PDB file of C-alpha atoms in Angstrom:
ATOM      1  CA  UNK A  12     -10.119  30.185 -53.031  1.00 70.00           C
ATOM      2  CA  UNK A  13     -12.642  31.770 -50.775  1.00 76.00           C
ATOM      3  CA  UNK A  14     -16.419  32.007 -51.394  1.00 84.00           C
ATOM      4  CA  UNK A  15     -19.426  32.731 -49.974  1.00 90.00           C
ATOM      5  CA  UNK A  16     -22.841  31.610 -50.690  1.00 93.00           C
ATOM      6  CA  UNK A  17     -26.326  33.300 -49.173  1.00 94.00           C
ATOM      7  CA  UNK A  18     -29.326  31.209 -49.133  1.00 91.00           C
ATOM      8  CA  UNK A  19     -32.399  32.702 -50.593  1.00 90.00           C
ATOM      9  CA  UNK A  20     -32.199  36.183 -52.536  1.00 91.00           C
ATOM     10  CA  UNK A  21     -35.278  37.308 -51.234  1.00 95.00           C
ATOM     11  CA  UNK A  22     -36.444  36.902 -47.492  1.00 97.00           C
ATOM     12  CA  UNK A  23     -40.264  38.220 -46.584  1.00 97.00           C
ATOM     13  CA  UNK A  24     -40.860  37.861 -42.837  1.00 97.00           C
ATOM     14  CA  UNK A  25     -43.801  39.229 -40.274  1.00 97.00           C
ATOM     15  CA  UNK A  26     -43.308  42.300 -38.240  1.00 97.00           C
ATOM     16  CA  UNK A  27     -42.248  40.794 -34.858  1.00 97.00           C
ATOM     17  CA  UNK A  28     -41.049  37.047 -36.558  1.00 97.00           C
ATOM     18  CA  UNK A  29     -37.806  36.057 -35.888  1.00 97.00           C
ATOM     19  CA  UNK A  30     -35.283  36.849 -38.963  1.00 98.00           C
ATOM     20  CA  UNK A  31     -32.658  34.046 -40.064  1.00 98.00           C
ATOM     21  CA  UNK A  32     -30.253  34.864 -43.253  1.00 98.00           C
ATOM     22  CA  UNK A  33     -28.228  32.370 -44.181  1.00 97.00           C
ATOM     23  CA  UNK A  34     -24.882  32.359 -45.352  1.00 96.00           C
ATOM     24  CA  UNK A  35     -22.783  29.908 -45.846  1.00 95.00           C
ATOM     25  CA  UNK A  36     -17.949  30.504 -46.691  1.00 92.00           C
ATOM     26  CA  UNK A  37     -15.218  28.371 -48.287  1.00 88.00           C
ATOM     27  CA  UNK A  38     -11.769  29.352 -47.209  1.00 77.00           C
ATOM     28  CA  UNK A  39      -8.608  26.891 -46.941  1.00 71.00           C
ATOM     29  CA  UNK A  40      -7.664  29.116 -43.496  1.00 72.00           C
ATOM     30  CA  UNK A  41      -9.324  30.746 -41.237  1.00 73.00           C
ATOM     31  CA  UNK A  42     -11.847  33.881 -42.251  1.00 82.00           C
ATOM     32  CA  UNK A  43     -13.027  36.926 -40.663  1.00 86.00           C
ATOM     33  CA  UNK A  44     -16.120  37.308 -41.854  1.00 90.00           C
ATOM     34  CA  UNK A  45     -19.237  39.951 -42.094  1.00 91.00           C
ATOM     35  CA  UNK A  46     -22.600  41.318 -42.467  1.00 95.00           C
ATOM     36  CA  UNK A  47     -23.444  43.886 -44.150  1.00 93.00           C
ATOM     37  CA  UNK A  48     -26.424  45.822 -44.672  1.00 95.00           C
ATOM     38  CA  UNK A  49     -27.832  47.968 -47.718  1.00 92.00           C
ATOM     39  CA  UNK A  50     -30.988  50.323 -47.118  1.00 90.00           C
ATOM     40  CA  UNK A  51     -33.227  51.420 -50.071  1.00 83.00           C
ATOM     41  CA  UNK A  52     -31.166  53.838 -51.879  1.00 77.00           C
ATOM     42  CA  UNK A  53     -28.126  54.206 -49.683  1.00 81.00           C
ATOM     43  CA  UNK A  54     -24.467  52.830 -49.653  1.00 83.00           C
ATOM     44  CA  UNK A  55     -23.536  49.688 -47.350  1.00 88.00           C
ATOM     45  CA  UNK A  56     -23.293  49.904 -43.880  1.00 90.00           C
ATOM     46  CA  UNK A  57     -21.219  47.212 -41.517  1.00 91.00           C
ATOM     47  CA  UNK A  58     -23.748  45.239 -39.205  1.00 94.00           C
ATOM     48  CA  UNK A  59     -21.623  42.998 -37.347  1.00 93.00           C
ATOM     49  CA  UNK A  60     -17.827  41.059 -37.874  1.00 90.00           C
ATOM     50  CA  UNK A  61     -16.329  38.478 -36.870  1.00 89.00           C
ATOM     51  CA  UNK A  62     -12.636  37.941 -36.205  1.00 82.00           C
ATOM     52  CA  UNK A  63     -12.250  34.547 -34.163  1.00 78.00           C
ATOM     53  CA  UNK A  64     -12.520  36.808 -30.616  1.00 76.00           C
ATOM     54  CA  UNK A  65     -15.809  34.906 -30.343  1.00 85.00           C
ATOM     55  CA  UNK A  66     -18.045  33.068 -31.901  1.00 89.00           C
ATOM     56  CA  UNK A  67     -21.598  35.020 -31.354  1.00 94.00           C
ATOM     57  CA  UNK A  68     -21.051  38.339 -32.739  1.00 94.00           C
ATOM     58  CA  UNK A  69     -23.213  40.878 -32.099  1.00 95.00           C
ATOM     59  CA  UNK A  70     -23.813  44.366 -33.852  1.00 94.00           C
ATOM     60  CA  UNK A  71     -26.120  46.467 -34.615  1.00 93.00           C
ATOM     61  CA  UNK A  72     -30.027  46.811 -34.621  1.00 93.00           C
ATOM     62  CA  UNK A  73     -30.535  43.713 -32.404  1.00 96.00           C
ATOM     63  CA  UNK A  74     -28.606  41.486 -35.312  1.00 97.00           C
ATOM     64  CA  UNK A  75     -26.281  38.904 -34.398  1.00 97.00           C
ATOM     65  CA  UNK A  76     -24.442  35.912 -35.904  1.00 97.00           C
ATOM     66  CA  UNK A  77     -22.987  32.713 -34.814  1.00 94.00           C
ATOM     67  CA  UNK A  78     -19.706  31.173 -36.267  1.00 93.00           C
ATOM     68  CA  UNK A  79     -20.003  27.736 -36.649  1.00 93.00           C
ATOM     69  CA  UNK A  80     -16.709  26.164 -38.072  1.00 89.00           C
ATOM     70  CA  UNK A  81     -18.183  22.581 -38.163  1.00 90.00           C
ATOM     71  CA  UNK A  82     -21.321  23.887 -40.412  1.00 92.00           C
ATOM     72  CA  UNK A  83     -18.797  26.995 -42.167  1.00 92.00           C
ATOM     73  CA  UNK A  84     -21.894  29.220 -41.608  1.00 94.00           C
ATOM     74  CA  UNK A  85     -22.178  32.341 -40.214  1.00 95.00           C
ATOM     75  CA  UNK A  86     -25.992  33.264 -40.374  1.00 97.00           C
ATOM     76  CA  UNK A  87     -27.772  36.327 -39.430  1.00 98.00           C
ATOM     77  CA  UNK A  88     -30.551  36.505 -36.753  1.00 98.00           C
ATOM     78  CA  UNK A  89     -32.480  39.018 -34.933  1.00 97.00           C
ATOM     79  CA  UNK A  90     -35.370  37.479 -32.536  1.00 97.00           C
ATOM     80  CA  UNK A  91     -38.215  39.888 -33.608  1.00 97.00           C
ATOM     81  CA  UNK A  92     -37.874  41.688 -37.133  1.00 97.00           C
ATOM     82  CA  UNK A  93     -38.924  45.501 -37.134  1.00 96.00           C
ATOM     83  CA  UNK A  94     -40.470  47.219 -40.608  1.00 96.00           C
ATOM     84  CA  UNK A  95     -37.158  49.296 -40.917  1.00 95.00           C
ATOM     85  CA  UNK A  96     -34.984  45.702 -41.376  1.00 96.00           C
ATOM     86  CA  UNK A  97     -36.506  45.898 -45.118  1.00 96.00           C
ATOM     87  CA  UNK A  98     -32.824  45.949 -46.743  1.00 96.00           C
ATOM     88  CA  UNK A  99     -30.774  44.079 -48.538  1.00 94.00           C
ATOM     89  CA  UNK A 100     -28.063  41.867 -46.848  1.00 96.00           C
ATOM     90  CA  UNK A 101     -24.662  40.886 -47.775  1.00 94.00           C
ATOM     91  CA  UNK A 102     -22.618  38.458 -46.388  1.00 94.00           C
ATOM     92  CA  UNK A 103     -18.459  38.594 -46.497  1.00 90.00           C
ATOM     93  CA  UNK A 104     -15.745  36.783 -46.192  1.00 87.00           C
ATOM     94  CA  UNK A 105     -11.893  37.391 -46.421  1.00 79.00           C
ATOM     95  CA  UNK A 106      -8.674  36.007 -44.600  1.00 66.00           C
ATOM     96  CA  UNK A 107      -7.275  37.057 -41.852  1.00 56.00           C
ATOM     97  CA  UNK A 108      -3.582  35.657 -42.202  1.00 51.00           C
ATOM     98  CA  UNK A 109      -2.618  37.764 -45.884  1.00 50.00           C
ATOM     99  CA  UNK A 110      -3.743  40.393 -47.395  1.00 48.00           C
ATOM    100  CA  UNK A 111      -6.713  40.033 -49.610  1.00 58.00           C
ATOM    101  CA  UNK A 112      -9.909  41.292 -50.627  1.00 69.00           C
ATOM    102  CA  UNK A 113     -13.418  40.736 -49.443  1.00 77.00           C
ATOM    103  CA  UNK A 114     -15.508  38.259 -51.098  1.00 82.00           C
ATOM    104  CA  UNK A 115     -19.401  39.379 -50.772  1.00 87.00           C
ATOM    105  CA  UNK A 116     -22.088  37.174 -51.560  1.00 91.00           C
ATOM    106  CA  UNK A 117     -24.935  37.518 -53.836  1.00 89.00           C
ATOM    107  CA  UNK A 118     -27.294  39.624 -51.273  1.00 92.00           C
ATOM    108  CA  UNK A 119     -30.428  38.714 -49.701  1.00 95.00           C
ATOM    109  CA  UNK A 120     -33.332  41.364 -49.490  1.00 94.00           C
ATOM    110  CA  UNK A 121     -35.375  41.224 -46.772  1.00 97.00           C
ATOM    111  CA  UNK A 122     -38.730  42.215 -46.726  1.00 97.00           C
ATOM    112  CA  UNK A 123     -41.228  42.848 -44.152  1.00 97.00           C
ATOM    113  CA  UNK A 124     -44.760  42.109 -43.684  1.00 96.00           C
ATOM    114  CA  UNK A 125     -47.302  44.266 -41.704  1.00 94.00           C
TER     115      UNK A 125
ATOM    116  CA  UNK B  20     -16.777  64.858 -43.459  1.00 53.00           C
ATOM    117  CA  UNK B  21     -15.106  62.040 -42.474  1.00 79.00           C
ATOM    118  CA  UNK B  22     -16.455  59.619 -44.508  1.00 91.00           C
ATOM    119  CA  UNK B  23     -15.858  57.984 -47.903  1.00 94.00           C
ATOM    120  CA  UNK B  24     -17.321  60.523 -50.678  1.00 94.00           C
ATOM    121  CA  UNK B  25     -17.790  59.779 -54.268  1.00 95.00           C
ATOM    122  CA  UNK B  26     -18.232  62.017 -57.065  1.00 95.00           C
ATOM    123  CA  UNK B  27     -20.633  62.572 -59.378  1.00 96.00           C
ATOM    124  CA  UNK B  28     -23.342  61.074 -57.780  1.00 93.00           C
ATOM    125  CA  UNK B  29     -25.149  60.485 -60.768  1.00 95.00           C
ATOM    126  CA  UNK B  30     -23.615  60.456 -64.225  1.00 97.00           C
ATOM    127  CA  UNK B  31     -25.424  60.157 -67.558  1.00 97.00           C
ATOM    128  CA  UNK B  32     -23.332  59.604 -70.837  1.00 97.00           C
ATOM    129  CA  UNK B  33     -23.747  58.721 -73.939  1.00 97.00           C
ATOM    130  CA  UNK B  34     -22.466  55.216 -75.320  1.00 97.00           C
ATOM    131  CA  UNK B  35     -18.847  55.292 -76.581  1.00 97.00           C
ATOM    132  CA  UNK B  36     -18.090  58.230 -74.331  1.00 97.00           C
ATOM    133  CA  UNK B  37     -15.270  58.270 -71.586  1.00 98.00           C
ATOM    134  CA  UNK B  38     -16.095  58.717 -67.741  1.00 98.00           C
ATOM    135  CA  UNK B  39     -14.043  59.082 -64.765  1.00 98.00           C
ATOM    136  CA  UNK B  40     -15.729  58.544 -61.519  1.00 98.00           C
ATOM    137  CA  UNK B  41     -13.873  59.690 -58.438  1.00 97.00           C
ATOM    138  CA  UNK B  42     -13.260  58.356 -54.882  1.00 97.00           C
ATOM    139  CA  UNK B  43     -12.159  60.423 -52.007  1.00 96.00           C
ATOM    140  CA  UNK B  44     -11.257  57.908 -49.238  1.00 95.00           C
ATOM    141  CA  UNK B  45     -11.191  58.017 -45.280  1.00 94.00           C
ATOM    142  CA  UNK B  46      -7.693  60.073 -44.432  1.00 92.00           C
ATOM    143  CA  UNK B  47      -5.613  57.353 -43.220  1.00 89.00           C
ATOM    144  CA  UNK B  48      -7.250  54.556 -44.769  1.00 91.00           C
ATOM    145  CA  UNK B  49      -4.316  52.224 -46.441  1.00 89.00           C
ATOM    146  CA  UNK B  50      -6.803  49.744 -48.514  1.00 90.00           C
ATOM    147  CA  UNK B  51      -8.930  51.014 -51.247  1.00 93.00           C
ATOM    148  CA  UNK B  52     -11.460  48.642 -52.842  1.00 92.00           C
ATOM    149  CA  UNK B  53     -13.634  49.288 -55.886  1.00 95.00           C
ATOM    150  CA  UNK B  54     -17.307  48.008 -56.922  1.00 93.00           C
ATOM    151  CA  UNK B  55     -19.823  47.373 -58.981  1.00 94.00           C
ATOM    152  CA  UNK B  56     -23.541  46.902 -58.143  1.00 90.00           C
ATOM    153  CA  UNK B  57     -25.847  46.355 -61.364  1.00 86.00           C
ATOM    154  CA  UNK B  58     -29.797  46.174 -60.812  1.00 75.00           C
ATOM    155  CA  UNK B  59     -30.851  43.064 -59.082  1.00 65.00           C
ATOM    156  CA  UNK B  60     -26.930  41.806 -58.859  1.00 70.00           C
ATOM    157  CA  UNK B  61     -25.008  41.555 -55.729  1.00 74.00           C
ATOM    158  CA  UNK B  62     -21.291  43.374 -55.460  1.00 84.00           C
ATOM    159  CA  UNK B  63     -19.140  42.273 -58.056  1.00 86.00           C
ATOM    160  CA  UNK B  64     -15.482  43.659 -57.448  1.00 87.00           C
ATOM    161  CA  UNK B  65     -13.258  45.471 -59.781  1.00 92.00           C
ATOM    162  CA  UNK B  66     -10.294  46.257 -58.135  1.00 92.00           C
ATOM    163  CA  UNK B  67      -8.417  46.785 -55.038  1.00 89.00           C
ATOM    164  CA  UNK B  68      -5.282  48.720 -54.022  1.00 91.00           C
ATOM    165  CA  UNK B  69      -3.343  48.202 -50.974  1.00 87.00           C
ATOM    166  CA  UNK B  70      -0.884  50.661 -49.733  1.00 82.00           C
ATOM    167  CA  UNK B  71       2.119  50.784 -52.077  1.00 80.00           C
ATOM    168  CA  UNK B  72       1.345  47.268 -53.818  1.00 83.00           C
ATOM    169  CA  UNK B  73       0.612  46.642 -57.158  1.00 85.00           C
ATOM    170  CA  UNK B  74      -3.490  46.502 -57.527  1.00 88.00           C
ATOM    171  CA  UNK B  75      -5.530  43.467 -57.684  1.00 86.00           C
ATOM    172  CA  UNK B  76      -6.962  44.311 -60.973  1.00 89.00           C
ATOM    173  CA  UNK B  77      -8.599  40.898 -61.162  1.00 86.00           C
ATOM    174  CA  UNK B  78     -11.999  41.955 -60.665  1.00 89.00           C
ATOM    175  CA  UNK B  79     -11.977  44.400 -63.914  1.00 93.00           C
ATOM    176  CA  UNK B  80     -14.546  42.727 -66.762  1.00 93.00           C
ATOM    177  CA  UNK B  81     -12.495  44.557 -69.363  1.00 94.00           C
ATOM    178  CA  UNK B  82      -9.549  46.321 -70.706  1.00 95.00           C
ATOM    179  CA  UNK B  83     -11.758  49.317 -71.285  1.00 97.00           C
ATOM    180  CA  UNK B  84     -11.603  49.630 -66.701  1.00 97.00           C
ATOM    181  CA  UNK B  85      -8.822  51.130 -65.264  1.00 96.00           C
ATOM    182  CA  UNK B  86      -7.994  53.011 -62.053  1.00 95.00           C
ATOM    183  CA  UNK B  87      -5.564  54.720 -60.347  1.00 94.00           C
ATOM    184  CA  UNK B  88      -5.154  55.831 -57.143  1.00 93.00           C
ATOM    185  CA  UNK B  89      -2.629  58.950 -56.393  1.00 84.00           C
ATOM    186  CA  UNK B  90      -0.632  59.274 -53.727  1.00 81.00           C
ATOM    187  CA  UNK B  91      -2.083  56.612 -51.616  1.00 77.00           C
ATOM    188  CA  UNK B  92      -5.333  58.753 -51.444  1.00 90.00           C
ATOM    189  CA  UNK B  93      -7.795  60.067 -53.964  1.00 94.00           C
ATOM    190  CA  UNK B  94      -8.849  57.028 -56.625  1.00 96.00           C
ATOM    191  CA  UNK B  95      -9.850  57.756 -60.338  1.00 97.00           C
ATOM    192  CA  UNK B  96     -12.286  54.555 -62.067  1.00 97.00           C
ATOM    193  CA  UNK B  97     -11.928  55.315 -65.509  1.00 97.00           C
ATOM    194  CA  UNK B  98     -14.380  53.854 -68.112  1.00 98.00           C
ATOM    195  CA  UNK B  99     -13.345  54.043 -72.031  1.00 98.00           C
ATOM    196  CA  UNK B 100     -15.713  53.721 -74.709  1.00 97.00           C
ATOM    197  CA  UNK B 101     -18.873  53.305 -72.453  1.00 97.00           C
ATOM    198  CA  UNK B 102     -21.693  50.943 -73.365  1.00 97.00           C
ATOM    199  CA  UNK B 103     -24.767  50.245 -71.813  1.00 95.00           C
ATOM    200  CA  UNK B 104     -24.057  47.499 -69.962  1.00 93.00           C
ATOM    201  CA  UNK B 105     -21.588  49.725 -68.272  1.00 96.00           C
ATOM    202  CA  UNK B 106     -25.256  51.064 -66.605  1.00 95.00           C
ATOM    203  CA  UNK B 107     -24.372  50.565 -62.542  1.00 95.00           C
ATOM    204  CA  UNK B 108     -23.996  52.095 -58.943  1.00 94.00           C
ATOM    205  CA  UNK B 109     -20.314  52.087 -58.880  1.00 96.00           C
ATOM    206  CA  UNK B 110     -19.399  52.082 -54.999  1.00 94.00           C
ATOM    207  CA  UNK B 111     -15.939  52.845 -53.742  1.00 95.00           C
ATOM    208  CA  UNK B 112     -14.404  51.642 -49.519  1.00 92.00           C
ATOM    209  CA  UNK B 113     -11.889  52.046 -47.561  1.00 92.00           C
ATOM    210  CA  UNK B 114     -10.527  50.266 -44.922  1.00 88.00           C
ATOM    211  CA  UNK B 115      -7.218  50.595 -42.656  1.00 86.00           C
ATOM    212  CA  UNK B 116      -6.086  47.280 -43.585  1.00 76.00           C
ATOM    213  CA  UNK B 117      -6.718  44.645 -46.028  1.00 66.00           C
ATOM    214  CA  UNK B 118      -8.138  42.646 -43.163  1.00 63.00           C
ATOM    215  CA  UNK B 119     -10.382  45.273 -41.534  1.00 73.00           C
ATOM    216  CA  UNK B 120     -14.106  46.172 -42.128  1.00 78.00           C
ATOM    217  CA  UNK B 121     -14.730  48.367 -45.260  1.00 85.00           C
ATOM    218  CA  UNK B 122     -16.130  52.009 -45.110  1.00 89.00           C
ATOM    219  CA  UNK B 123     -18.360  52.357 -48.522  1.00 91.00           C
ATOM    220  CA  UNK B 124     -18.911  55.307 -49.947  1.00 93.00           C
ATOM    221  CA  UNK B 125     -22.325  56.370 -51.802  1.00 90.00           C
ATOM    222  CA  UNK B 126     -21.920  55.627 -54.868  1.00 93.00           C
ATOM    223  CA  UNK B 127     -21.717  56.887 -58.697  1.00 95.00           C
ATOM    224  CA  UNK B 128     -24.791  55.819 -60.537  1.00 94.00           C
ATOM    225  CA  UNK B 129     -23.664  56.054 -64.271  1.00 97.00           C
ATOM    226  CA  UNK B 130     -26.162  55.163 -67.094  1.00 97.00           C
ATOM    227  CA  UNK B 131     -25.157  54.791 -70.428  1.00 97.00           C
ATOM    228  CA  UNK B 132     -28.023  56.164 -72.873  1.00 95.00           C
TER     229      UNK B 132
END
């Protein structure tokens, strides 16, 4: 069975400190897996995916994410966090080799400090 | 527009009443996934349909959930008997594949009074 797990629910960060989300999958094969992202009262928007093409994805809004298959992370970074990341974050997972739906994780909501 | 709508928006019912929220999907979009999003919880899924294929239903908490989706297109969330805990955004995607990255929709925000 797949899963995924994100560290922290809440995330509060300086304007200009680097941002790290963590999220951690369990799947017997091999995932694609995502970010997405959820702005104060609006629907879910895809940040970034991953689909084994290569292993540092990068999407949108100066995110990326590194697949690590040893660790079976896949956490979210951006170097220097901006007032408009304030969001809430969910991490996906679902597999590639049969049809299936996505797994999202619990959500992480970011929040930035002046 | 060529995004995934949802309608109503908002939705305010009384307890025991029936609702039917309504999902209008991206033309050409095969998967169609429906979820719920209660305050402070993450996305819990209800169901998914897929083309032709029977729906994963596993996802729906009770036997008072249903769906349908017509002719591979428009989807129907039906809630029986409503109750407060039924109180959530409902959100509705799309996707071209079971595989691909989901398209969500806005959202029905129901509250049971």
């Amino acid at each position: 069975a797949q899963s995924v797990t994100q560290l922290g629910s809440h995330v509060s960060v300086s304007e200009g400190a680097l941002v790290l989300l963590r999220c951690n999958y369990s799947s017997s094969v091999p995932p694609y897996l995502f970010w997405y992202v959820q702005y104060p009262n609006q629907g879910l928007q895809l940040l970034l995916k991953y689909t084994s093409a290569a292993t540092l994805v990068k999407g949108i809004n100066g995110f990326e994410a590194e697949f690590k298959k040893s660790e079976t992370s896949f956490h979210l970074t951006k170097p220097s966090a901006h007032m408009s990341d304030a969001a809430e974050y969910f991490c996906a997972v679902t597999q590639y080799s049969s049809a299936s739906k996505i797994i999202f994780g619990s959500g992480t909501r970011l929040s930035i400090r002046p | 527009g060529a995004g995934v709508s949802q309608s109503p928006s908002n939705k305010v019912t009384e307890k025991g009443k029936d609702v039917e929220l309504r999902c209008d999907p991206i033309s050409g979009h095969t998967a169609l996934y429906w979820y719920r999003q209660s305050l402070g919880q993450g996305l819990e899924f209800l169901i998914y349909f897929q083309g032709n294929s029977a729906p994963d239903k596993s996802g729906l908490p009770s036997d008072r959930f249903s769906a349908e989706r017509t002719g591979g297109s428009v989807s129907t969330l039906t809630i029986q008997r409503t109750q407060q805990e039924d109180s959530a955004v409902y959100l509705c995607a799309s996707s071209l594949g079971a595989n691909n990255e989901q398209f969500f929709g806005p959202g029905t925000r129901l509250t049971v009074l």
